[in-house]
Short mmCIF file of C-alpha atoms in Angstrom, two decimals:
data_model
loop_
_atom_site.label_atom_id
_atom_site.label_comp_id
_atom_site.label_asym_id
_atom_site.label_seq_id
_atom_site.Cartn_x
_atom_site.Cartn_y
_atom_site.Cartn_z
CA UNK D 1 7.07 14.00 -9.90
CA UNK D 2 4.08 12.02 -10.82
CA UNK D 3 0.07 12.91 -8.86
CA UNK D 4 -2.04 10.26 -8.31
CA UNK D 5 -5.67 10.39 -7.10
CA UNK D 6 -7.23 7.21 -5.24
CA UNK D 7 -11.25 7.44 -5.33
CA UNK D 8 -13.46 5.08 -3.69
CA UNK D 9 -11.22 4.90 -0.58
CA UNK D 10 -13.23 3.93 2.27
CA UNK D 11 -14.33 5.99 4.91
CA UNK D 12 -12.60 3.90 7.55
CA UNK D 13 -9.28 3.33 6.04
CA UNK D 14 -9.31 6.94 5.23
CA UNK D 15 -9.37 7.27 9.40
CA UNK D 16 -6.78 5.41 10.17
CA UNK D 17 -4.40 6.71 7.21
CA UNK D 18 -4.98 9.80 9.11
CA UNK D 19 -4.43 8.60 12.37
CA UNK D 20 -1.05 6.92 11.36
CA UNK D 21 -0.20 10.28 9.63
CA UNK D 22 -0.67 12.39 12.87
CA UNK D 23 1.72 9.66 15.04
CA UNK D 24 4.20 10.09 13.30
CA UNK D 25 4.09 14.04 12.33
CA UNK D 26 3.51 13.89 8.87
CA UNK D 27 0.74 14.74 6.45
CA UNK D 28 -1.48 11.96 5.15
CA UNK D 29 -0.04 12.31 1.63
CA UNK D 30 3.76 11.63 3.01
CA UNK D 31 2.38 8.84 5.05
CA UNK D 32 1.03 7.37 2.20
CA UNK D 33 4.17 7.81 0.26
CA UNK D 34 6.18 6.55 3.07
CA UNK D 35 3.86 3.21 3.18
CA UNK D 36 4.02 3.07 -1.24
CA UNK D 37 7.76 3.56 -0.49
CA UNK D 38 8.16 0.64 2.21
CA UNK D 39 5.49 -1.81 0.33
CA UNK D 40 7.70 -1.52 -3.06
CA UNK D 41 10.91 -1.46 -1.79
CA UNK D 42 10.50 -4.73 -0.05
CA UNK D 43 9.49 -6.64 -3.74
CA UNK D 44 12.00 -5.52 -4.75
CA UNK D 45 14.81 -6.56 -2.31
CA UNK D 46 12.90 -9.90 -2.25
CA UNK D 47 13.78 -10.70 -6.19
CA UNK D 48 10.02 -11.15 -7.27
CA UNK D 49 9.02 -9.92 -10.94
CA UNK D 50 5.52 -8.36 -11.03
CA UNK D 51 4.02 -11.39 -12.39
CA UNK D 52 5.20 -13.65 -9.18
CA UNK D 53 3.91 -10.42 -7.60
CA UNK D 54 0.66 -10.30 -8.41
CA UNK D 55 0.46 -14.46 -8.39
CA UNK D 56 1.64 -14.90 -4.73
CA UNK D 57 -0.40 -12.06 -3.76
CA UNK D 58 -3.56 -13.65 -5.14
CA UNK D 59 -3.42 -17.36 -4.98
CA UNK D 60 -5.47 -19.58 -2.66
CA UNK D 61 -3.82 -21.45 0.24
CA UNK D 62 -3.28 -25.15 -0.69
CA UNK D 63 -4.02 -24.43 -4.81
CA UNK D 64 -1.77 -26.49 -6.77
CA UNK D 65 -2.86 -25.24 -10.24
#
């Protein structure tokens, strides 16, 4: 199993990670996992290479280019 370290997370979403966590009985690193988990699986079902990924996630309503 791989460890990953986020820095710079912000104060705020730090909060509600934990709040989220505690509803539903789990630590804050399962919760996150659960939510990485959930986030990727979904791309994945949906047929989208990382490229059309990263495109759809960026581009501007109404951009044509």
């Amino acid at each position: 199993m791989a460890v990953m370290i986020i820095r710079n997370l912000d104060d705020s979403l730090k909060q509600r990670l934990r709040l989220r966590a505690a509803q539903h009985g789990r630590s804050m690193e399962e919760e996150v996992r659960d939510i990485l988990r959930s986030a990727l699986s979904a791309e994945v079902s949906q047929g989208v290479d990382a490229g059309q990924a990263i495109h759809q996630r960026f581009v501007l309503p109404g951009w044509t280019g």
